[in-house]
């Protein structure tokens, strides 16, 4: 039996991906798979604008609330989990709908993409070398073996990862970058936004998060070990509001910093997704958005 294409709803944060995915699922007898890396985390609800049980309207959602804040999100693990869930959904005669703005995670689920392994001992050695020699020294070493990656990375974690992959495989990390080739049939629907409207919407969304109790959520997660995680404490809003707990920022300052960071993130998301010619773009505020998305998905 020919399997239907996976549907992916993509676009910048705040553009309505979750709502459209639910509407598609209701129309097409589908189930939704989360592809927002920060929504993997239990308890990170307000700050990630995680879709609530009521907003899911009875549609099954997968890969929400699967990690503690102390655990590290893994694109490789996500790829295996997402593809297994897609197969299960399709085997039951339903439609699989991927929804999220974490670009690499979307690519990992949809595209032919190989992930090199890891070596904790090697990683620890490289981290120690980084601490001793500094970022410039390790970045210079990366330029010698993988100039492409060296031109793309700018933080410690990515520099160390690129060096680790080269030592493990003998191949430059850049050689593992995804090609635009679907792993299985897929349809990508992008939500095209009015940037000025989105800017204001994102600001209002952050203020709403504050009103809903974002600071209290961050405090609870801090008690649960948020700072000890490698991925979760860098999330938009959480990093800024941890500073409030430390006395280094006011709530108003943290909210403004979060707005700025969220707008910057939305621009990066748009740049990422606009580079993929396979995405069919629909106006995020079109009155017939759901109907047009359904037509593309059929």
PDB file of C-alpha atoms in Angstrom:
ATOM      1  CA  UNK A   1       0.000   0.000   0.000  1.00  0.00           C
ATOM      2  CA  UNK A   2       1.318   3.431  -0.944  1.00  0.00           C
ATOM      3  CA  UNK A   3       1.815   5.550   2.146  1.00  0.00           C
ATOM      4  CA  UNK A   4       0.490   9.113   2.142  1.00  0.00           C
ATOM      5  CA  UNK A   5       3.044  11.895   2.452  1.00  0.00           C
ATOM      6  CA  UNK A   6       4.024  13.171   5.860  1.00  0.00           C
ATOM      7  CA  UNK A   7       2.627  16.682   6.364  1.00  0.00           C
ATOM      8  CA  UNK A   8       4.890  19.257   7.994  1.00  0.00           C
ATOM      9  CA  UNK A   9       3.603  22.633   9.207  1.00  0.00           C
ATOM     10  CA  UNK A  10       6.526  25.036   9.553  1.00  0.00           C
ATOM     11  CA  UNK A  11       7.257  28.711   9.998  1.00  0.00           C
ATOM     12  CA  UNK A  12       8.357  31.210  12.624  1.00  0.00           C
ATOM     13  CA  UNK A  13       7.371  31.118  16.266  1.00  0.00           C
ATOM     14  CA  UNK A  14       3.998  32.688  16.946  1.00  0.00           C
ATOM     15  CA  UNK A  15       2.620  32.093  13.447  1.00  0.00           C
ATOM     16  CA  UNK A  16      -0.069  29.576  14.418  1.00  0.00           C
ATOM     17  CA  UNK A  17       1.554  26.253  13.486  1.00  0.00           C
ATOM     18  CA  UNK A  18       0.000  24.325  16.370  1.00  0.00           C
ATOM     19  CA  UNK A  19      -3.534  25.482  15.585  1.00  0.00           C
ATOM     20  CA  UNK A  20      -3.216  24.702  11.882  1.00  0.00           C
ATOM     21  CA  UNK A  21      -1.803  21.236  12.649  1.00  0.00           C
ATOM     22  CA  UNK A  22      -4.825  20.493  14.859  1.00  0.00           C
ATOM     23  CA  UNK A  23      -7.246  21.690  12.187  1.00  0.00           C
ATOM     24  CA  UNK A  24      -5.509  19.538   9.578  1.00  0.00           C
ATOM     25  CA  UNK A  25      -5.640  16.534  11.884  1.00  0.00           C
ATOM     26  CA  UNK A  26      -9.366  17.009  12.488  1.00  0.00           C
ATOM     27  CA  UNK A  27     -10.021  17.259   8.746  1.00  0.00           C
ATOM     28  CA  UNK A  28      -7.725  14.443   7.628  1.00  0.00           C
ATOM     29  CA  UNK A  29      -8.038  12.030  10.587  1.00  0.00           C
ATOM     30  CA  UNK A  30      -4.478  12.757  11.607  1.00  0.00           C
ATOM     31  CA  UNK A  31      -2.181  12.849  14.605  1.00  0.00           C
ATOM     32  CA  UNK A  32       0.369  15.539  15.416  1.00  0.00           C
ATOM     33  CA  UNK A  33       4.073  15.049  16.090  1.00  0.00           C
ATOM     34  CA  UNK A  34       5.810  17.894  17.905  1.00  0.00           C
ATOM     35  CA  UNK A  35       8.953  19.272  16.248  1.00  0.00           C
ATOM     36  CA  UNK A  36       9.641  22.111  18.679  1.00  0.00           C
ATOM     37  CA  UNK A  37      12.729  21.077  20.649  1.00  0.00           C
ATOM     38  CA  UNK A  38      11.808  23.075  23.748  1.00  0.00           C
ATOM     39  CA  UNK A  39       8.342  21.535  23.951  1.00  0.00           C
ATOM     40  CA  UNK A  40       9.964  18.165  24.632  1.00  0.00           C
ATOM     41  CA  UNK A  41      10.443  19.334  28.218  1.00  0.00           C
ATOM     42  CA  UNK A  42       8.001  18.576  30.999  1.00  0.00           C
ATOM     43  CA  UNK A  43       6.962  21.703  32.867  1.00  0.00           C
ATOM     44  CA  UNK A  44       8.134  24.130  30.192  1.00  0.00           C
ATOM     45  CA  UNK A  45       4.597  25.073  29.260  1.00  0.00           C
ATOM     46  CA  UNK A  46       4.045  28.819  29.557  1.00  0.00           C
ATOM     47  CA  UNK A  47       7.397  29.900  28.149  1.00  0.00           C
ATOM     48  CA  UNK A  48       7.175  27.624  25.099  1.00  0.00           C
ATOM     49  CA  UNK A  49       3.499  28.403  24.388  1.00  0.00           C
ATOM     50  CA  UNK A  50       2.911  24.651  24.508  1.00  0.00           C
ATOM     51  CA  UNK A  51      -0.477  23.678  23.137  1.00  0.00           C
ATOM     52  CA  UNK A  52      -2.834  22.852  25.999  1.00  0.00           C
ATOM     53  CA  UNK A  53      -4.944  19.683  26.228  1.00  0.00           C
ATOM     54  CA  UNK A  54      -8.055  21.762  25.494  1.00  0.00           C
ATOM     55  CA  UNK A  55      -6.445  23.331  22.428  1.00  0.00           C
ATOM     56  CA  UNK A  56      -5.577  19.868  21.087  1.00  0.00           C
ATOM     57  CA  UNK A  57      -9.324  19.213  20.629  1.00  0.00           C
ATOM     58  CA  UNK A  58      -8.909  15.506  21.183  1.00  0.00           C
ATOM     59  CA  UNK A  59      -6.198  15.123  18.535  1.00  0.00           C
ATOM     60  CA  UNK A  60      -3.389  12.803  19.719  1.00  0.00           C
ATOM     61  CA  UNK A  61      -0.067  14.644  20.097  1.00  0.00           C
ATOM     62  CA  UNK A  62       3.291  12.891  20.187  1.00  0.00           C
ATOM     63  CA  UNK A  63       6.719  13.918  21.527  1.00  0.00           C
ATOM     64  CA  UNK A  64       5.436  16.510  23.963  1.00  0.00           C
ATOM     65  CA  UNK A  65       6.668  16.304  27.576  1.00  0.00           C
ATOM     66  CA  UNK A  66       9.166  13.506  26.966  1.00  0.00           C
ATOM     67  CA  UNK A  67      12.234  14.933  28.752  1.00  0.00           C
ATOM     68  CA  UNK A  68      13.144  16.314  32.159  1.00  0.00           C
ATOM     69  CA  UNK A  69      14.794  19.733  32.086  1.00  0.00           C
ATOM     70  CA  UNK A  70      18.087  18.140  33.147  1.00  0.00           C
ATOM     71  CA  UNK A  71      18.185  15.948  30.023  1.00  0.00           C
ATOM     72  CA  UNK A  72      19.756  16.958  26.718  1.00  0.00           C
ATOM     73  CA  UNK A  73      17.649  17.071  23.570  1.00  0.00           C
ATOM     74  CA  UNK A  74      19.106  14.998  20.731  1.00  0.00           C
ATOM     75  CA  UNK A  75      18.317  15.485  17.047  1.00  0.00           C
ATOM     76  CA  UNK A  76      19.415  11.918  16.362  1.00  0.00           C
ATOM     77  CA  UNK A  77      17.067  10.487  19.003  1.00  0.00           C
ATOM     78  CA  UNK A  78      14.259  12.677  17.697  1.00  0.00           C
ATOM     79  CA  UNK A  79      14.819  11.409  14.165  1.00  0.00           C
ATOM     80  CA  UNK A  80      14.420   7.797  15.251  1.00  0.00           C
ATOM     81  CA  UNK A  81      11.392   8.521  17.435  1.00  0.00           C
ATOM     82  CA  UNK A  82       9.613  10.703  14.883  1.00  0.00           C
ATOM     83  CA  UNK A  83      10.067   8.237  12.033  1.00  0.00           C
ATOM     84  CA  UNK A  84       8.856   5.354  14.190  1.00  0.00           C
ATOM     85  CA  UNK A  85       5.749   7.339  15.166  1.00  0.00           C
ATOM     86  CA  UNK A  86       5.081   8.286  11.529  1.00  0.00           C
ATOM     87  CA  UNK A  87       5.211   4.613  10.552  1.00  0.00           C
ATOM     88  CA  UNK A  88       2.835   3.685  13.358  1.00  0.00           C
ATOM     89  CA  UNK A  89       0.360   6.453  12.465  1.00  0.00           C
ATOM     90  CA  UNK A  90       0.365   5.479   8.799  1.00  0.00           C
ATOM     91  CA  UNK A  91       0.023   1.778   9.649  1.00  0.00           C
ATOM     92  CA  UNK A  92      -3.213   2.663  11.452  1.00  0.00           C
ATOM     93  CA  UNK A  93      -4.535   4.402   8.352  1.00  0.00           C
ATOM     94  CA  UNK A  94      -4.173   7.931   9.726  1.00  0.00           C
ATOM     95  CA  UNK A  95      -2.165  10.978   8.619  1.00  0.00           C
ATOM     96  CA  UNK A  96       1.055  12.037  10.315  1.00  0.00           C
ATOM     97  CA  UNK A  97       1.392  15.800  10.796  1.00  0.00           C
ATOM     98  CA  UNK A  98       4.687  17.257  11.960  1.00  0.00           C
ATOM     99  CA  UNK A  99       4.436  20.708  13.547  1.00  0.00           C
ATOM    100  CA  UNK A 100       7.210  22.921  14.845  1.00  0.00           C
ATOM    101  CA  UNK A 101       9.748  25.604  14.177  1.00  0.00           C
ATOM    102  CA  UNK A 102      12.982  23.812  15.096  1.00  0.00           C
ATOM    103  CA  UNK A 103      14.389  23.686  11.579  1.00  0.00           C
ATOM    104  CA  UNK A 104      17.027  20.991  12.020  1.00  0.00           C
ATOM    105  CA  UNK A 105      14.542  18.727  13.798  1.00  0.00           C
ATOM    106  CA  UNK A 106      12.096  19.100  10.922  1.00  0.00           C
ATOM    107  CA  UNK A 107      14.851  18.280   8.439  1.00  0.00           C
ATOM    108  CA  UNK A 108      15.928  15.297  10.549  1.00  0.00           C
ATOM    109  CA  UNK A 109      12.435  13.834  10.410  1.00  0.00           C
ATOM    110  CA  UNK A 110      11.806  14.533   6.729  1.00  0.00           C
ATOM    111  CA  UNK A 111      15.148  14.363   4.930  1.00  0.00           C
ATOM    112  CA  UNK A 112      17.892  11.873   4.223  1.00  0.00           C
ATOM    113  CA  UNK A 113      20.214  12.847   7.054  1.00  0.00           C
ATOM    114  CA  UNK A 114      22.959  10.832   8.717  1.00  0.00           C
ATOM    115  CA  UNK A 115      24.016  11.515  12.293  1.00  0.00           C
ATOM    116  CA  UNK A 116      27.557  10.661  13.376  1.00  0.00           C
ATOM    117  CA  UNK A 117      27.941   9.046  16.777  1.00  0.00           C
ATOM    118  CA  UNK A 118      29.342  10.462  19.984  1.00  0.00           C
ATOM    119  CA  UNK A 119      32.122   9.464  22.366  1.00  0.00           C
ATOM    120  CA  UNK A 120      31.775  10.733  25.960  1.00  0.00           C
ATOM    121  CA  UNK A 121      35.483  10.284  26.702  1.00  0.00           C
ATOM    122  CA  UNK A 122      36.537  12.189  23.593  1.00  0.00           C
ATOM    123  CA  UNK A 123      33.933  14.875  24.307  1.00  0.00           C
ATOM    124  CA  UNK A 124      35.253  15.286  27.851  1.00  0.00           C
ATOM    125  CA  UNK A 125      38.820  15.640  26.579  1.00  0.00           C
ATOM    126  CA  UNK A 126      37.819  18.278  24.046  1.00  0.00           C
ATOM    127  CA  UNK A 127      35.834  20.178  26.676  1.00  0.00           C
ATOM    128  CA  UNK A 128      38.888  20.171  28.938  1.00  0.00           C
ATOM    129  CA  UNK A 129      41.069  21.416  26.075  1.00  0.00           C
ATOM    130  CA  UNK A 130      38.550  24.149  25.397  1.00  0.00           C
ATOM    131  CA  UNK A 131      38.636  25.251  29.028  1.00  0.00           C
ATOM    132  CA  UNK A 132      42.423  25.285  29.019  1.00  0.00           C
ATOM    133  CA  UNK A 133      43.267  26.666  25.565  1.00  0.00           C
ATOM    134  CA  UNK A 134      40.181  28.767  24.866  1.00  0.00           C
ATOM    135  CA  UNK A 135      37.755  29.097  21.980  1.00  0.00           C
ATOM    136  CA  UNK A 136      40.144  30.731  19.513  1.00  0.00           C
ATOM    137  CA  UNK A 137      42.616  27.850  19.749  1.00  0.00           C
ATOM    138  CA  UNK A 138      40.015  25.157  19.092  1.00  0.00           C
ATOM    139  CA  UNK A 139      38.371  27.187  16.359  1.00  0.00           C
ATOM    140  CA  UNK A 140      41.782  27.497  14.651  1.00  0.00           C
ATOM    141  CA  UNK A 141      42.171  23.717  14.852  1.00  0.00           C
ATOM    142  CA  UNK A 142      38.711  23.274  13.342  1.00  0.00           C
ATOM    143  CA  UNK A 143      39.617  25.597  10.452  1.00  0.00           C
ATOM    144  CA  UNK A 144      42.452  23.231   9.510  1.00  0.00           C
ATOM    145  CA  UNK A 145      40.270  20.123   9.268  1.00  0.00           C
ATOM    146  CA  UNK A 146      36.840  21.574   8.437  1.00  0.00           C
ATOM    147  CA  UNK A 147      36.869  25.190   7.240  1.00  0.00           C
ATOM    148  CA  UNK A 148      33.204  25.019   6.227  1.00  0.00           C
ATOM    149  CA  UNK A 149      32.063  24.192   9.756  1.00  0.00           C
ATOM    150  CA  UNK A 150      34.514  26.665  11.230  1.00  0.00           C
ATOM    151  CA  UNK A 151      32.812  29.408   9.250  1.00  0.00           C
ATOM    152  CA  UNK A 152      29.399  28.372  10.529  1.00  0.00           C
ATOM    153  CA  UNK A 153      29.897  27.769  14.254  1.00  0.00           C
ATOM    154  CA  UNK A 154      30.493  30.376  16.908  1.00  0.00           C
ATOM    155  CA  UNK A 155      29.879  28.771  20.299  1.00  0.00           C
ATOM    156  CA  UNK A 156      31.758  26.252  22.397  1.00  0.00           C
ATOM    157  CA  UNK A 157      29.255  23.413  22.069  1.00  0.00           C
ATOM    158  CA  UNK A 158      29.239  23.419  18.265  1.00  0.00           C
ATOM    159  CA  UNK A 159      33.011  23.824  17.941  1.00  0.00           C
ATOM    160  CA  UNK A 160      33.576  20.863  20.253  1.00  0.00           C
ATOM    161  CA  UNK A 161      30.972  18.785  18.427  1.00  0.00           C
ATOM    162  CA  UNK A 162      32.557  19.477  15.030  1.00  0.00           C
ATOM    163  CA  UNK A 163      35.988  18.470  16.308  1.00  0.00           C
ATOM    164  CA  UNK A 164      34.540  15.365  17.958  1.00  0.00           C
ATOM    165  CA  UNK A 165      32.904  14.232  14.710  1.00  0.00           C
ATOM    166  CA  UNK A 166      36.106  14.749  12.740  1.00  0.00           C
ATOM    167  CA  UNK A 167      38.176  12.729  15.222  1.00  0.00           C
ATOM    168  CA  UNK A 168      35.562   9.947  15.342  1.00  0.00           C
ATOM    169  CA  UNK A 169      34.896   9.593  11.629  1.00  0.00           C
ATOM    170  CA  UNK A 170      37.805  11.199   9.796  1.00  0.00           C
ATOM    171  CA  UNK A 171      35.203  13.236   7.920  1.00  0.00           C
ATOM    172  CA  UNK A 172      34.448  16.926   8.311  1.00  0.00           C
ATOM    173  CA  UNK A 173      31.280  17.631  10.277  1.00  0.00           C
ATOM    174  CA  UNK A 174      30.036  19.716   7.340  1.00  0.00           C
ATOM    175  CA  UNK A 175      29.869  16.550   5.207  1.00  0.00           C
ATOM    176  CA  UNK A 176      26.994  15.332   7.363  1.00  0.00           C
ATOM    177  CA  UNK A 177      24.801  18.334   6.607  1.00  0.00           C
ATOM    178  CA  UNK A 178      21.397  17.394   5.183  1.00  0.00           C
ATOM    179  CA  UNK A 179      20.604  17.363   1.505  1.00  0.00           C
ATOM    180  CA  UNK A 180      17.181  18.439   0.299  1.00  0.00           C
ATOM    181  CA  UNK A 181      16.053  14.881  -0.358  1.00  0.00           C
ATOM    182  CA  UNK A 182      13.009  13.471   1.411  1.00  0.00           C
ATOM    183  CA  UNK A 183      13.442  10.259   3.371  1.00  0.00           C
ATOM    184  CA  UNK A 184       9.835   9.425   2.445  1.00  0.00           C
ATOM    185  CA  UNK A 185       7.126  11.386   0.604  1.00  0.00           C
ATOM    186  CA  UNK A 186       6.357  14.680   2.351  1.00  0.00           C
ATOM    187  CA  UNK A 187       4.447  17.931   1.966  1.00  0.00           C
ATOM    188  CA  UNK A 188       5.710  21.026   3.754  1.00  0.00           C
ATOM    189  CA  UNK A 189       3.329  23.892   4.448  1.00  0.00           C
ATOM    190  CA  UNK A 190       4.906  27.156   5.560  1.00  0.00           C
ATOM    191  CA  UNK A 191       3.040  29.970   7.274  1.00  0.00           C
ATOM    192  CA  UNK A 192       3.914  33.238   5.562  1.00  0.00           C
ATOM    193  CA  UNK A 193       3.757  36.138   8.006  1.00  0.00           C
ATOM    194  CA  UNK A 194       3.397  39.901   7.966  1.00  0.00           C
ATOM    195  CA  UNK A 195       6.606  40.755   9.811  1.00  0.00           C
ATOM    196  CA  UNK A 196       5.338  43.942  11.439  1.00  0.00           C
ATOM    197  CA  UNK A 197       2.231  42.194  12.713  1.00  0.00           C
ATOM    198  CA  UNK A 198       4.346  39.279  13.929  1.00  0.00           C
ATOM    199  CA  UNK A 199       6.701  41.614  15.805  1.00  0.00           C
ATOM    200  CA  UNK A 200       3.799  43.046  17.782  1.00  0.00           C
ATOM    201  CA  UNK A 201       2.217  39.638  18.254  1.00  0.00           C
ATOM    202  CA  UNK A 202       5.426  38.235  19.713  1.00  0.00           C
ATOM    203  CA  UNK A 203       5.728  41.154  22.119  1.00  0.00           C
ATOM    204  CA  UNK A 204       2.165  40.678  23.300  1.00  0.00           C
ATOM    205  CA  UNK A 205       2.725  36.940  23.628  1.00  0.00           C
ATOM    206  CA  UNK A 206       5.681  37.475  25.960  1.00  0.00           C
ATOM    207  CA  UNK A 207       3.652  39.902  28.094  1.00  0.00           C
ATOM    208  CA  UNK A 208       0.875  37.306  28.246  1.00  0.00           C
ATOM    209  CA  UNK A 209       3.383  34.686  29.379  1.00  0.00           C
ATOM    210  CA  UNK A 210       4.482  36.972  32.204  1.00  0.00           C
ATOM    211  CA  UNK A 211       0.843  37.488  33.229  1.00  0.00           C
ATOM    212  CA  UNK A 212       0.258  33.716  33.126  1.00  0.00           C
ATOM    213  CA  UNK A 213       3.079  33.099  35.597  1.00  0.00           C
ATOM    214  CA  UNK A 214       6.288  32.584  33.609  1.00  0.00           C
ATOM    215  CA  UNK A 215       8.482  33.654  36.529  1.00  0.00           C
ATOM    216  CA  UNK A 216       6.843  31.097  38.806  1.00  0.00           C
ATOM    217  CA  UNK A 217       7.303  28.402  36.159  1.00  0.00           C
ATOM    218  CA  UNK A 218      10.996  29.224  35.867  1.00  0.00           C
ATOM    219  CA  UNK A 219      11.337  29.126  39.668  1.00  0.00           C
ATOM    220  CA  UNK A 220       9.723  25.677  39.834  1.00  0.00           C
ATOM    221  CA  UNK A 221      11.966  24.380  37.050  1.00  0.00           C
ATOM    222  CA  UNK A 222      15.038  25.917  38.654  1.00  0.00           C
ATOM    223  CA  UNK A 223      14.225  23.904  41.775  1.00  0.00           C
ATOM    224  CA  UNK A 224      13.917  20.833  39.534  1.00  0.00           C
ATOM    225  CA  UNK A 225      17.439  21.332  38.143  1.00  0.00           C
ATOM    226  CA  UNK A 226      16.883  23.563  35.114  1.00  0.00           C
ATOM    227  CA  UNK A 227      20.347  25.124  35.324  1.00  0.00           C
ATOM    228  CA  UNK A 228      21.973  21.701  35.203  1.00  0.00           C
ATOM    229  CA  UNK A 229      20.551  20.926  31.784  1.00  0.00           C
ATOM    230  CA  UNK A 230      22.451  21.504  28.551  1.00  0.00           C
ATOM    231  CA  UNK A 231      19.498  22.436  26.346  1.00  0.00           C
ATOM    232  CA  UNK A 232      16.545  23.602  28.445  1.00  0.00           C
ATOM    233  CA  UNK A 233      18.157  26.566  30.292  1.00  0.00           C
ATOM    234  CA  UNK A 234      18.993  28.233  26.964  1.00  0.00           C
ATOM    235  CA  UNK A 235      15.322  28.366  25.952  1.00  0.00           C
ATOM    236  CA  UNK A 236      13.799  31.740  25.125  1.00  0.00           C
ATOM    237  CA  UNK A 237      12.364  33.302  28.254  1.00  0.00           C
ATOM    238  CA  UNK A 238      13.894  30.801  30.644  1.00  0.00           C
ATOM    239  CA  UNK A 239      17.441  32.121  30.257  1.00  0.00           C
ATOM    240  CA  UNK A 240      16.200  35.684  30.706  1.00  0.00           C
ATOM    241  CA  UNK A 241      13.996  34.958  33.730  1.00  0.00           C
ATOM    242  CA  UNK A 242      16.707  32.961  35.509  1.00  0.00           C
ATOM    243  CA  UNK A 243      18.478  36.326  35.740  1.00  0.00           C
ATOM    244  CA  UNK A 244      15.455  37.692  37.602  1.00  0.00           C
ATOM    245  CA  UNK A 245      15.799  34.892  40.151  1.00  0.00           C
ATOM    246  CA  UNK A 246      19.469  35.823  40.534  1.00  0.00           C
ATOM    247  CA  UNK A 247      18.638  39.472  41.132  1.00  0.00           C
ATOM    248  CA  UNK A 248      20.417  40.593  37.990  1.00  0.00           C
ATOM    249  CA  UNK A 249      17.312  41.731  36.146  1.00  0.00           C
ATOM    250  CA  UNK A 250      13.792  42.961  36.792  1.00  0.00           C
ATOM    251  CA  UNK A 251      10.715  41.230  35.397  1.00  0.00           C
ATOM    252  CA  UNK A 252      10.196  44.132  32.985  1.00  0.00           C
ATOM    253  CA  UNK A 253      13.803  43.933  31.778  1.00  0.00           C
ATOM    254  CA  UNK A 254      13.604  40.169  31.362  1.00  0.00           C
ATOM    255  CA  UNK A 255      10.383  40.501  29.394  1.00  0.00           C
ATOM    256  CA  UNK A 256      11.938  43.070  27.056  1.00  0.00           C
ATOM    257  CA  UNK A 257      15.055  40.923  26.613  1.00  0.00           C
ATOM    258  CA  UNK A 258      12.835  37.938  25.809  1.00  0.00           C
ATOM    259  CA  UNK A 259      10.889  39.952  23.230  1.00  0.00           C
ATOM    260  CA  UNK A 260      14.113  41.006  21.504  1.00  0.00           C
ATOM    261  CA  UNK A 261      15.498  37.449  21.536  1.00  0.00           C
ATOM    262  CA  UNK A 262      12.215  35.985  20.285  1.00  0.00           C
ATOM    263  CA  UNK A 263      12.042  38.424  17.376  1.00  0.00           C
ATOM    264  CA  UNK A 264      15.625  37.576  16.436  1.00  0.00           C
ATOM    265  CA  UNK A 265      14.806  33.863  16.623  1.00  0.00           C
ATOM    266  CA  UNK A 266      11.762  34.333  14.379  1.00  0.00           C
ATOM    267  CA  UNK A 267      13.958  36.068  11.779  1.00  0.00           C
ATOM    268  CA  UNK A 268      16.416  33.166  11.850  1.00  0.00           C
ATOM    269  CA  UNK A 269      13.574  30.693  11.443  1.00  0.00           C
ATOM    270  CA  UNK A 270      12.248  32.561   8.417  1.00  0.00           C
ATOM    271  CA  UNK A 271      15.711  32.605   6.864  1.00  0.00           C
ATOM    272  CA  UNK A 272      16.053  28.854   7.444  1.00  0.00           C
ATOM    273  CA  UNK A 273      12.671  27.869   6.032  1.00  0.00           C
ATOM    274  CA  UNK A 274      12.725  30.354   3.144  1.00  0.00           C
ATOM    275  CA  UNK A 275      15.874  28.623   1.902  1.00  0.00           C
ATOM    276  CA  UNK A 276      13.893  25.414   1.263  1.00  0.00           C
ATOM    277  CA  UNK A 277      12.208  25.632  -2.164  1.00  0.00           C
ATOM    278  CA  UNK A 278      10.002  22.632  -1.401  1.00  0.00           C
ATOM    279  CA  UNK A 279       7.857  24.511   1.110  1.00  0.00           C
ATOM    280  CA  UNK A 280       4.442  25.719  -0.084  1.00  0.00           C
ATOM    281  CA  UNK A 281       3.720  29.040   1.632  1.00  0.00           C
ATOM    282  CA  UNK A 282       0.273  30.118   2.784  1.00  0.00           C
ATOM    283  CA  UNK A 283      -0.802  33.406   4.335  1.00  0.00           C
ATOM    284  CA  UNK A 284      -0.966  32.802   8.083  1.00  0.00           C
ATOM    285  CA  UNK A 285      -4.007  35.091   8.430  1.00  0.00           C
ATOM    286  CA  UNK A 286      -5.951  33.897   5.375  1.00  0.00           C
ATOM    287  CA  UNK A 287      -9.604  33.163   6.282  1.00  0.00           C
ATOM    288  CA  UNK A 288      -9.463  29.951   4.241  1.00  0.00           C
ATOM    289  CA  UNK A 289      -6.034  28.877   5.576  1.00  0.00           C
ATOM    290  CA  UNK A 290      -7.177  25.474   6.838  1.00  0.00           C
ATOM    291  CA  UNK A 291      -9.013  24.652   3.599  1.00  0.00           C
ATOM    292  CA  UNK A 292      -6.016  25.575   1.477  1.00  0.00           C
ATOM    293  CA  UNK A 293      -3.708  23.513   3.691  1.00  0.00           C
ATOM    294  CA  UNK A 294      -6.027  20.537   3.441  1.00  0.00           C
ATOM    295  CA  UNK A 295      -6.012  20.842  -0.360  1.00  0.00           C
ATOM    296  CA  UNK A 296      -2.197  20.782  -0.404  1.00  0.00           C
ATOM    297  CA  UNK A 297      -2.152  17.807   1.957  1.00  0.00           C
ATOM    298  CA  UNK A 298      -4.487  15.679  -0.159  1.00  0.00           C
TER     299      UNK A 298
END
